[in-house]
mmCIF file of C-alpha atoms in Angstrom:
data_model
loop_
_atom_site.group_PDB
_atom_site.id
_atom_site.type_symbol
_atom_site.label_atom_id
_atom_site.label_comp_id
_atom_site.label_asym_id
_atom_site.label_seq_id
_atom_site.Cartn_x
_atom_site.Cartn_y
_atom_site.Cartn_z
ATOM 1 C CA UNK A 14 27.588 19.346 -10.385
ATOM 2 C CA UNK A 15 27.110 16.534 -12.921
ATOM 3 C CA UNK A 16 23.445 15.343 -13.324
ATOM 4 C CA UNK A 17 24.046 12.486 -15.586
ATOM 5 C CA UNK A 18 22.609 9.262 -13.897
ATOM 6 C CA UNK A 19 25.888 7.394 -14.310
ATOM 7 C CA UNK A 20 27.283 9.994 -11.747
ATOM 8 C CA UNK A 21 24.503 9.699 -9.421
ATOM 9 C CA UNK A 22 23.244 6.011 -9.275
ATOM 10 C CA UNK A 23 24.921 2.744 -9.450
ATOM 11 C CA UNK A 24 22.356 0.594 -11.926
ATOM 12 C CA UNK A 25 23.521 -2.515 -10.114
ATOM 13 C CA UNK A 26 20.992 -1.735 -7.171
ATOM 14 C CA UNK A 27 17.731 -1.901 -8.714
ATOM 15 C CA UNK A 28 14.860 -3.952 -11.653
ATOM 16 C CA UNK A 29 15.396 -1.007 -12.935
ATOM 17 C CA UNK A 30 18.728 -0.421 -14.199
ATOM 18 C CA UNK A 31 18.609 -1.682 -17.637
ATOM 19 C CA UNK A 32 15.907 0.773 -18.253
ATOM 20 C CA UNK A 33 17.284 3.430 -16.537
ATOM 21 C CA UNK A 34 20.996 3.000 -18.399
ATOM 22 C CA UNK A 35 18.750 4.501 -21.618
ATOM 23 C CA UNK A 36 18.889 7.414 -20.063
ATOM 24 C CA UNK A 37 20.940 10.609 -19.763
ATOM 25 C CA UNK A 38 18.962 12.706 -16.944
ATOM 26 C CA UNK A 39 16.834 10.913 -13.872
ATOM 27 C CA UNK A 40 14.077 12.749 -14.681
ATOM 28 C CA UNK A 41 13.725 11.729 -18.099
ATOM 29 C CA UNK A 42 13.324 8.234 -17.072
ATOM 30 C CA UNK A 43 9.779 8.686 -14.443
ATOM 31 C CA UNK A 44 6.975 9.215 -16.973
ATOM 32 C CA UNK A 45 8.075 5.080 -17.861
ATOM 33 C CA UNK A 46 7.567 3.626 -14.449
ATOM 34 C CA UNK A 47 4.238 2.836 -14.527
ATOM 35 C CA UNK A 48 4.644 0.422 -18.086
ATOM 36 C CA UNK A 49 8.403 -0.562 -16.792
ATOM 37 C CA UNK A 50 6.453 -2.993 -13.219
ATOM 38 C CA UNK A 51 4.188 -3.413 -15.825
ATOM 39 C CA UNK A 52 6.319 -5.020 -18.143
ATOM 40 C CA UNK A 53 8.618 -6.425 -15.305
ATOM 41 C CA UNK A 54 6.040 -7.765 -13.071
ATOM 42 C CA UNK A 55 5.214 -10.722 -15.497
ATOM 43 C CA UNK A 56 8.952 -11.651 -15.850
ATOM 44 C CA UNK A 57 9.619 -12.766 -11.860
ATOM 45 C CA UNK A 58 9.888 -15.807 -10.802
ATOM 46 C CA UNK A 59 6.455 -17.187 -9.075
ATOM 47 C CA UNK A 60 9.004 -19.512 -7.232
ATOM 48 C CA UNK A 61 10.444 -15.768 -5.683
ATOM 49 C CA UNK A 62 7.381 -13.615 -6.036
ATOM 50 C CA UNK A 63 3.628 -14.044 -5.290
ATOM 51 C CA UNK A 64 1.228 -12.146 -7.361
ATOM 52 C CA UNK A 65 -0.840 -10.381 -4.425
ATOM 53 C CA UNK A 66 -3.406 -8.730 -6.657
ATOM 54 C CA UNK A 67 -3.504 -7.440 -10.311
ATOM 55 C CA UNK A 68 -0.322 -5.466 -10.705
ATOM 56 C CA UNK A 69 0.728 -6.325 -7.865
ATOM 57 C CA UNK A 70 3.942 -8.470 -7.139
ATOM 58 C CA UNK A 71 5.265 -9.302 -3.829
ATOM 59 C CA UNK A 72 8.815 -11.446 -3.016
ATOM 60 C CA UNK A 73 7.667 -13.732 -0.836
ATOM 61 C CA UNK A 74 10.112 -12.708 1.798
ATOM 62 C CA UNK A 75 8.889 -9.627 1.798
ATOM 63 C CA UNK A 76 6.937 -8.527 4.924
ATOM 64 C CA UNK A 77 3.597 -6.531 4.251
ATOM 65 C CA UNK A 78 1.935 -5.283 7.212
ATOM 66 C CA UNK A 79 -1.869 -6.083 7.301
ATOM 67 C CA UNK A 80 -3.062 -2.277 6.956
ATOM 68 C CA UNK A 81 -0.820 -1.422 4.612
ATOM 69 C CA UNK A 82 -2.000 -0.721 1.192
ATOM 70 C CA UNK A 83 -0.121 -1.679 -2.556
ATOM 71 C CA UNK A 84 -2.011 -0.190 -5.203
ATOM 72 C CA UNK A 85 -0.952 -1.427 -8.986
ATOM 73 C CA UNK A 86 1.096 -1.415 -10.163
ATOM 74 C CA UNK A 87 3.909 -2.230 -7.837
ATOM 75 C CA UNK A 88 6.667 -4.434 -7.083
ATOM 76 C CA UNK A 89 8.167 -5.050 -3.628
ATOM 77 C CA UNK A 90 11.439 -7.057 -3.397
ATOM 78 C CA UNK A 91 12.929 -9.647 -1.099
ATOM 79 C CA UNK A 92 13.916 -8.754 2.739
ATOM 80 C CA UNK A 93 11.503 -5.454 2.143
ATOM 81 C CA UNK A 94 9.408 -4.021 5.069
ATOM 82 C CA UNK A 95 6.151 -2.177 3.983
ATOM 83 C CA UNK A 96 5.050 -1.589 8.006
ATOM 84 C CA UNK A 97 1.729 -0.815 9.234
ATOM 85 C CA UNK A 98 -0.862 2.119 7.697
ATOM 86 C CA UNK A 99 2.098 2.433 4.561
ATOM 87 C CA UNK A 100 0.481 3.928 1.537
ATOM 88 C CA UNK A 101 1.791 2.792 -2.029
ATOM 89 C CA UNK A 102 -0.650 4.498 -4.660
ATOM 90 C CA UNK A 103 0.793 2.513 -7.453
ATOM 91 C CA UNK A 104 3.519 2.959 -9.956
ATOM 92 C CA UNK A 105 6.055 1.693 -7.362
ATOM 93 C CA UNK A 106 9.243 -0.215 -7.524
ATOM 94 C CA UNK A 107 10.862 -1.082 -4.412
ATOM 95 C CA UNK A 108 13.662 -2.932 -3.974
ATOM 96 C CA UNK A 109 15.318 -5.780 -1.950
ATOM 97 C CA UNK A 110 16.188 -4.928 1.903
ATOM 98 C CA UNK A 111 14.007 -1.622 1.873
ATOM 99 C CA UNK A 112 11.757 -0.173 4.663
ATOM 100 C CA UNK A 113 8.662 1.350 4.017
ATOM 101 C CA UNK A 114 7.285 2.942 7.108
ATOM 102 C CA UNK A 115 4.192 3.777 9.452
ATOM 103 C CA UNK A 116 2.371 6.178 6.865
ATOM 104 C CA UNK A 117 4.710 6.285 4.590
ATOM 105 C CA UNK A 118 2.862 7.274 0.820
ATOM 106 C CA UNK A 119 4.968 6.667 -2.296
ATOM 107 C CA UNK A 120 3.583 7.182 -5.665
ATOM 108 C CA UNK A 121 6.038 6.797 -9.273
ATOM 109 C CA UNK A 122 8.694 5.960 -7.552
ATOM 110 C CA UNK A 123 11.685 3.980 -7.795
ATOM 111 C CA UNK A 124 13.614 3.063 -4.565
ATOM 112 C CA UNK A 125 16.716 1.181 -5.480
ATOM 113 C CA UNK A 126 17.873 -1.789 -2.829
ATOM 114 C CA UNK A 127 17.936 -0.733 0.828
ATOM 115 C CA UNK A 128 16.589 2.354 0.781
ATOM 116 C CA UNK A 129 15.076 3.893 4.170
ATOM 117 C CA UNK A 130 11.459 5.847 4.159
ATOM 118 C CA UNK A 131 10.562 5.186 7.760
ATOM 119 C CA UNK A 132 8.375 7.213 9.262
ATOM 120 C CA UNK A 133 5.777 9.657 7.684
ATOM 121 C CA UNK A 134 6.880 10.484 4.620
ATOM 122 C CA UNK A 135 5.806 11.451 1.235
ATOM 123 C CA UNK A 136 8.205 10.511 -1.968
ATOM 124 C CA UNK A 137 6.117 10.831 -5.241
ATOM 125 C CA UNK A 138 7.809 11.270 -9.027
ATOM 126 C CA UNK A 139 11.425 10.756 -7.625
ATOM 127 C CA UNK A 140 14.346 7.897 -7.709
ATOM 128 C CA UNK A 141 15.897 7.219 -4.162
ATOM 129 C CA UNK A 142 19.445 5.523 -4.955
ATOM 130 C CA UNK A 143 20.878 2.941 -2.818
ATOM 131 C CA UNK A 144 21.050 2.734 0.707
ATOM 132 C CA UNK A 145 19.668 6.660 0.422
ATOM 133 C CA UNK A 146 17.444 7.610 3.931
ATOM 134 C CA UNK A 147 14.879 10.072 4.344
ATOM 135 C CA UNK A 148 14.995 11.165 7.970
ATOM 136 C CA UNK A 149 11.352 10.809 9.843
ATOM 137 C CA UNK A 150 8.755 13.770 8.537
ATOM 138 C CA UNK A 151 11.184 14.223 5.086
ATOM 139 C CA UNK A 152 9.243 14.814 2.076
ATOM 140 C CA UNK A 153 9.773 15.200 -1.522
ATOM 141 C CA UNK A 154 7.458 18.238 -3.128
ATOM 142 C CA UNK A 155 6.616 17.386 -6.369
ATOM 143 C CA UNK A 156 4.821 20.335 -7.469
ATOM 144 C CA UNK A 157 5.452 23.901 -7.882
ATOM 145 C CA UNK A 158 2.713 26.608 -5.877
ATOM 146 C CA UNK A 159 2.533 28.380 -9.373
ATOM 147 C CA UNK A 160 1.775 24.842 -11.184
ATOM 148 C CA UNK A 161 4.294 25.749 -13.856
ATOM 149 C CA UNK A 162 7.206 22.938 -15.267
ATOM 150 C CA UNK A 163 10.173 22.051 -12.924
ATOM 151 C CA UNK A 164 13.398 23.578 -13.681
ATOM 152 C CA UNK A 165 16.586 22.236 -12.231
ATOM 153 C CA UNK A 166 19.179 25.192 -11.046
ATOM 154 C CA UNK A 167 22.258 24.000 -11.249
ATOM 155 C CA UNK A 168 25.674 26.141 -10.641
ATOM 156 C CA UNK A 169 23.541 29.085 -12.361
ATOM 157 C CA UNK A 170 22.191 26.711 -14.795
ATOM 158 C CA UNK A 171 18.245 26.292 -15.031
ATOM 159 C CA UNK A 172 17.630 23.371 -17.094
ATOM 160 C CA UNK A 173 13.909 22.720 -18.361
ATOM 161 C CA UNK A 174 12.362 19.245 -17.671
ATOM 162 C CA UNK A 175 9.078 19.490 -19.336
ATOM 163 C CA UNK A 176 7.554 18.163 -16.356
ATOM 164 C CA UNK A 177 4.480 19.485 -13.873
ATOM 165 C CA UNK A 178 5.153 17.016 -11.795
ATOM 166 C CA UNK A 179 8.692 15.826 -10.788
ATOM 167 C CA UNK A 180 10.011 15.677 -6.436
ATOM 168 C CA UNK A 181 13.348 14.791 -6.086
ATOM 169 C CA UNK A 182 16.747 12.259 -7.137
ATOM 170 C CA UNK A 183 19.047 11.288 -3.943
ATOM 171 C CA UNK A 184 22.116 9.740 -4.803
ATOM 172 C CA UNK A 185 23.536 6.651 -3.697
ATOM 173 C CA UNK A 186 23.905 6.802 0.221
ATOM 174 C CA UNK A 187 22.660 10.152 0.375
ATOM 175 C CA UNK A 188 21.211 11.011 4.016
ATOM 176 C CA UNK A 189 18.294 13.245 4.435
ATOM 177 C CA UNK A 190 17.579 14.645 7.805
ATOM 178 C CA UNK A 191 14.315 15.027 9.776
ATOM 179 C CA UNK A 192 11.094 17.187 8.592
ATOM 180 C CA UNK A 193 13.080 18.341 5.614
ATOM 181 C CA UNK A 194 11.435 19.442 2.656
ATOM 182 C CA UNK A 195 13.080 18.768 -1.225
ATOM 183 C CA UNK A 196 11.459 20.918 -3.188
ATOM 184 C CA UNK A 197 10.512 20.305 -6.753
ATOM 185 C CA UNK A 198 13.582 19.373 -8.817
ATOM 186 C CA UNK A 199 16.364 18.580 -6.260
ATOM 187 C CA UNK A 200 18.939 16.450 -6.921
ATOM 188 C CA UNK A 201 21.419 15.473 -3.991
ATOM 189 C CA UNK A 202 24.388 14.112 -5.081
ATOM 190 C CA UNK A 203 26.136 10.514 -3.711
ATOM 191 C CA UNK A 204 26.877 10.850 -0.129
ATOM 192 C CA UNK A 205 25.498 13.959 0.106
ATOM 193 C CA UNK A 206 23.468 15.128 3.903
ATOM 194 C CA UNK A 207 21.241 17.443 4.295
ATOM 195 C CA UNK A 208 20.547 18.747 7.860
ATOM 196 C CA UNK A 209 17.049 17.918 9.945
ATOM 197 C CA UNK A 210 14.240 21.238 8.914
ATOM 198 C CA UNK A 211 15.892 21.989 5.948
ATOM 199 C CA UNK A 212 14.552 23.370 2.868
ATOM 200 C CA UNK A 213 16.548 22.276 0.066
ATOM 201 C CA UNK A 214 16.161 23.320 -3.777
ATOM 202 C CA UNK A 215 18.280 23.337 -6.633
ATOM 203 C CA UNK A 216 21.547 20.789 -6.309
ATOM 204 C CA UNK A 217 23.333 19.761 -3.750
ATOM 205 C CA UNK A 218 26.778 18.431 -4.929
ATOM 206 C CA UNK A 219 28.317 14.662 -3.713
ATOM 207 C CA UNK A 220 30.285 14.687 -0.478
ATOM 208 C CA UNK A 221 28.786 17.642 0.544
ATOM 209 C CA UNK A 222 26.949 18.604 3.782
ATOM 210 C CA UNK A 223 23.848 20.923 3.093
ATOM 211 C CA UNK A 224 23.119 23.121 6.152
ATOM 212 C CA UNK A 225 21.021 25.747 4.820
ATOM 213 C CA UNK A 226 20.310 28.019 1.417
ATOM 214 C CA UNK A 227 24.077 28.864 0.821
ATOM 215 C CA UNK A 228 25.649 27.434 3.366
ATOM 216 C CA UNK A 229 26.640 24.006 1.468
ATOM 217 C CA UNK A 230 30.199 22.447 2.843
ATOM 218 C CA UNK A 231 32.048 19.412 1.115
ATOM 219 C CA UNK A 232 33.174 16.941 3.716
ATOM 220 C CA UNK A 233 36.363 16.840 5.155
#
């Protein structure tokens, strides 16, 4: 499976594609998030986005639910939904026509344009793609029991990532099925599903239907 970002995201969907086009591997691209809203954040419009707090930018069409919390630095884009008792921790960049659910945390994250986290679930140190969906209870792990760096396996391939900390990369449209786990360093390739209580780790290549450890089928 190729892990390139070209073959797993279309740039088009997200702030962030300009900075994530100087990049060969996803994963290469999250210890930047946190100075990328930085650096973006100033640039919007204040005739699209309100400035909510330090850090902090909201579009105003966005609709924030009164208990939910935006920690800096974070952007939320137009049409977005962050719903009641959501938890962004900061380093966040959200994108237009997104939902952010009931309890819902997210921490260095980017979610490209109309991606679904609905209901209860964690997505730290990962890129979702566009129109990606994490079924309710789904949850990105984003560190190893052991504490040592994340590897991504890969056809027999382990490649090292230098990273402690690093969840998961869905691809474009990529559908993720309820109270599944991604463990550290899965990538899911464009329209790519996993089935509901899975445990996925390693890759899981595009059109492709993951149903349990070996037991991957391509579509059709």
């Amino acid at each position: 499976m190729t892990l390139e970002i070209s073959s797993l995201l279309d740039l088009s969907h997200t702030l962030a594609g300009s900075y994530l086009a100087g990049f060969r591997f996803p994963w290469e691209a999250l210890d930047g998030i946190k100075d990328l809203i930085l650096s973006l954040g100033p640039t919007l419009s204040p005739e699209e986005y309100e400035q909510t707090a330090p850090g902090v930018w909201v579009h105003k069409t966005a609709k924030i639910a009164p208990t939910a919390y935006l920690g800096a630095p974070c952007i939320i884009g137009p049409e977005t939904e962050v719903r009641h008792c959501a938890f962004i921790r900061g380093s966040a960049l959200v994108g237009a026509g997104c939902v952010v659910g009931n309890s819902v945390e997210l921490k260095n994250v980017i979610l490209f344009d109309s991606v679904q986290t609905p209901h209860y679930n964690y997505v730290g140190d990962s890129i979702l793609g566009y129109k990606s969906h994490m079924g309710a209870g789904s949850i990105t792990s984003n560190v190893k029991s052991d504490k040592t760096l994340v590897v991504v396996r890969n056809s027999g391939d382990k490649l090292e990532t230098g990273r402690k900390k690093f969840g998961a990369i869905l691809g474009d449209y990529v559908e993720v099925g309820c109270n599944s786990v991604l463990n550290p360093g899965t990538i899911i390739g464009r329209t790519a599903s996993v089935y509901p209580l899975s445990s996925v780790r390693g890759t899981v290549p595009p059109d492709s239907i993951f149903k349990g450890p070996g037991q991957i089928v391509h579509r059709g």
